[in-house]
Amino acid sequence: MPVIRASEAVTHEIHGARFVSYATPRSGSEELCAWRGEFPAGLKAPAHTVSREEIFHLLDGELLITLDGRTDRITAGDTVIINTGATLTVENPTDRTAHSWVTTSVGLEARLADGTRIVPPWAN
């Protein structure tokens, strides 16, 4: 039984956000990836289009999520289903860090508006 201890989680930072990965192929997961996202106060991450469905659950705080042009304010306990091919922007308009939990399938990639391809190590 693979158990990933908090001390073994791998941290990655990109576009001002921090991603702490727990379940990845490197840690023993074959099909799914899971990580905690940390979005500092004032952050507005760039829009990106995802190649796989994501389940985004807000653990703590408040965020503005723009999904395919529609913006919703989400608060702790809310879950957003981000379908394959959707374009997502995450913004933290508050004065405190927000924390999320995300689950997706192995192989997730993202594309920025300028075409830049991102292969996040926390999802592969």
mmCIF file of C-alpha atoms in Angstrom:
data_model
loop_
_atom_site.group_PDB
_atom_site.id
_atom_site.type_symbol
_atom_site.label_atom_id
_atom_site.label_comp_id
_atom_site.label_asym_id
_atom_site.label_seq_id
_atom_site.Cartn_x
_atom_site.Cartn_y
_atom_site.Cartn_z
ATOM 1 C CA MET A 1 0.000 0.000 0.000
ATOM 2 C CA PRO A 2 1.708 3.222 -1.112
ATOM 3 C CA VAL A 3 1.446 5.924 1.537
ATOM 4 C CA ILE A 4 2.747 9.351 0.591
ATOM 5 C CA ARG A 5 3.723 11.243 3.716
ATOM 6 C CA ALA A 6 3.391 15.012 3.760
ATOM 7 C CA SER A 7 7.159 15.211 4.116
ATOM 8 C CA GLU A 8 7.549 13.253 0.848
ATOM 9 C CA ALA A 9 5.278 15.456 -1.270
ATOM 10 C CA VAL A 10 7.049 17.326 -4.065
ATOM 11 C CA THR A 11 6.525 21.086 -4.418
ATOM 12 C CA HIS A 12 6.516 22.949 -7.740
ATOM 13 C CA GLU A 13 5.977 26.658 -8.356
ATOM 14 C CA ILE A 14 4.700 28.221 -11.563
ATOM 15 C CA HIS A 15 3.054 31.556 -12.397
ATOM 16 C CA GLY A 16 3.085 32.571 -8.736
ATOM 17 C CA ALA A 17 1.169 29.517 -7.490
ATOM 18 C CA ARG A 18 2.525 26.537 -5.598
ATOM 19 C CA PHE A 19 1.554 22.936 -6.330
ATOM 20 C CA VAL A 20 2.310 20.195 -3.816
ATOM 21 C CA SER A 21 2.008 16.820 -5.537
ATOM 22 C CA TYR A 22 1.081 13.666 -3.716
ATOM 23 C CA ALA A 23 -0.265 11.093 -6.188
ATOM 24 C CA THR A 24 1.710 10.780 -9.438
ATOM 25 C CA PRO A 25 3.253 7.922 -11.410
ATOM 26 C CA ARG A 26 6.506 8.651 -9.546
ATOM 27 C CA SER A 27 4.757 8.033 -6.226
ATOM 28 C CA GLY A 28 2.971 4.868 -7.359
ATOM 29 C CA SER A 29 -0.284 6.039 -8.957
ATOM 30 C CA GLU A 30 -1.083 4.452 -12.313
ATOM 31 C CA GLU A 31 -4.122 6.428 -13.504
ATOM 32 C CA LEU A 32 -4.738 9.450 -11.283
ATOM 33 C CA CYS A 33 -2.832 12.469 -10.029
ATOM 34 C CA ALA A 34 -3.700 14.600 -7.018
ATOM 35 C CA TRP A 35 -2.163 17.743 -5.598
ATOM 36 C CA ARG A 36 -2.777 20.676 -3.312
ATOM 37 C CA GLY A 37 -2.720 24.095 -4.925
ATOM 38 C CA GLU A 38 -1.766 27.250 -3.043
ATOM 39 C CA PHE A 39 -2.867 30.572 -4.542
ATOM 40 C CA PRO A 40 -1.438 33.614 -2.745
ATOM 41 C CA ALA A 41 -3.372 36.812 -2.191
ATOM 42 C CA GLY A 42 -3.642 38.934 -5.331
ATOM 43 C CA LEU A 43 -2.616 36.157 -7.731
ATOM 44 C CA LYS A 44 -4.093 36.061 -11.228
ATOM 45 C CA ALA A 45 -2.791 33.018 -13.067
ATOM 46 C CA PRO A 46 -2.733 33.069 -16.883
ATOM 47 C CA ALA A 47 -5.570 31.462 -18.812
ATOM 48 C CA HIS A 48 -4.779 27.908 -19.859
ATOM 49 C CA THR A 49 -6.617 25.145 -21.709
ATOM 50 C CA VAL A 50 -6.472 21.668 -20.170
ATOM 51 C CA SER A 51 -6.081 18.360 -22.001
ATOM 52 C CA ARG A 52 -7.810 16.265 -19.325
ATOM 53 C CA GLU A 53 -10.748 16.666 -16.990
ATOM 54 C CA GLU A 54 -9.894 18.082 -13.557
ATOM 55 C CA ILE A 55 -11.853 18.073 -10.332
ATOM 56 C CA PHE A 56 -10.943 21.271 -8.443
ATOM 57 C CA HIS A 57 -12.081 21.412 -4.803
ATOM 58 C CA LEU A 58 -11.466 24.553 -2.759
ATOM 59 C CA LEU A 59 -10.321 23.598 0.736
ATOM 60 C CA ASP A 60 -9.804 27.056 2.166
ATOM 61 C CA GLY A 61 -10.272 30.646 1.045
ATOM 62 C CA GLU A 62 -12.040 32.207 -1.906
ATOM 63 C CA LEU A 63 -11.209 32.367 -5.622
ATOM 64 C CA LEU A 64 -12.564 33.717 -8.868
ATOM 65 C CA ILE A 65 -12.637 30.912 -11.415
ATOM 66 C CA THR A 66 -13.188 31.775 -15.071
ATOM 67 C CA LEU A 67 -14.116 28.723 -17.088
ATOM 68 C CA ASP A 68 -14.675 29.189 -20.825
ATOM 69 C CA GLY A 69 -15.446 32.884 -20.296
ATOM 70 C CA ARG A 70 -17.835 32.498 -17.343
ATOM 71 C CA THR A 71 -16.576 33.761 -13.979
ATOM 72 C CA ASP A 72 -17.796 32.379 -10.663
ATOM 73 C CA ARG A 73 -16.705 33.185 -7.131
ATOM 74 C CA ILE A 74 -16.061 29.970 -5.236
ATOM 75 C CA THR A 75 -15.556 29.535 -1.515
ATOM 76 C CA ALA A 76 -14.253 26.771 0.756
ATOM 77 C CA GLY A 77 -16.146 23.549 0.148
ATOM 78 C CA ASP A 78 -17.062 24.329 -3.490
ATOM 79 C CA THR A 79 -16.011 21.995 -6.306
ATOM 80 C CA VAL A 80 -15.509 22.907 -9.957
ATOM 81 C CA ILE A 81 -15.551 20.301 -12.716
ATOM 82 C CA ILE A 82 -13.192 21.392 -15.476
ATOM 83 C CA ASN A 83 -13.906 19.393 -18.614
ATOM 84 C CA THR A 84 -11.309 18.349 -21.183
ATOM 85 C CA GLY A 85 -10.560 21.247 -23.537
ATOM 86 C CA ALA A 86 -11.888 23.933 -21.179
ATOM 87 C CA THR A 87 -10.005 27.187 -20.691
ATOM 88 C CA LEU A 88 -9.436 28.124 -17.062
ATOM 89 C CA THR A 89 -8.214 31.188 -15.201
ATOM 90 C CA VAL A 90 -7.747 31.277 -11.419
ATOM 91 C CA GLU A 91 -7.647 34.551 -9.510
ATOM 92 C CA ASN A 92 -7.359 35.233 -5.795
ATOM 93 C CA PRO A 93 -8.795 38.718 -5.161
ATOM 94 C CA THR A 94 -8.540 38.367 -1.379
ATOM 95 C CA ASP A 95 -5.824 39.187 1.139
ATOM 96 C CA ARG A 96 -5.082 35.584 2.131
ATOM 97 C CA THR A 97 -3.818 32.403 0.478
ATOM 98 C CA ALA A 98 -6.429 29.970 -0.875
ATOM 99 C CA HIS A 99 -5.848 26.194 -0.901
ATOM 100 C CA SER A 100 -7.324 23.671 -3.308
ATOM 101 C CA TRP A 101 -7.227 19.927 -3.928
ATOM 102 C CA VAL A 102 -7.147 18.808 -7.557
ATOM 103 C CA THR A 103 -7.553 15.361 -9.039
ATOM 104 C CA THR A 104 -7.050 14.479 -12.702
ATOM 105 C CA SER A 105 -5.802 11.634 -14.854
ATOM 106 C CA VAL A 106 -2.139 11.046 -15.580
ATOM 107 C CA GLY A 107 -0.920 12.961 -18.636
ATOM 108 C CA LEU A 108 -2.560 16.337 -18.068
ATOM 109 C CA GLU A 109 -1.104 19.124 -20.205
ATOM 110 C CA ALA A 110 -2.058 22.776 -20.480
ATOM 111 C CA ARG A 111 -1.720 25.345 -23.248
ATOM 112 C CA LEU A 112 -1.400 29.058 -22.621
ATOM 113 C CA ALA A 113 -3.097 31.564 -24.921
ATOM 114 C CA ASP A 114 0.195 32.103 -26.798
ATOM 115 C CA GLY A 115 0.402 28.365 -27.569
ATOM 116 C CA THR A 116 3.029 27.563 -24.947
ATOM 117 C CA ARG A 117 2.634 23.943 -23.847
ATOM 118 C CA ILE A 118 2.984 23.170 -20.148
ATOM 119 C CA VAL A 119 3.539 19.606 -18.981
ATOM 120 C CA PRO A 120 3.106 19.924 -15.242
ATOM 121 C CA PRO A 121 5.390 17.539 -13.353
ATOM 122 C CA TRP A 122 2.766 17.261 -10.595
ATOM 123 C CA ALA A 123 0.365 15.594 -13.089
ATOM 124 C CA ASN A 124 2.733 13.270 -14.945
#
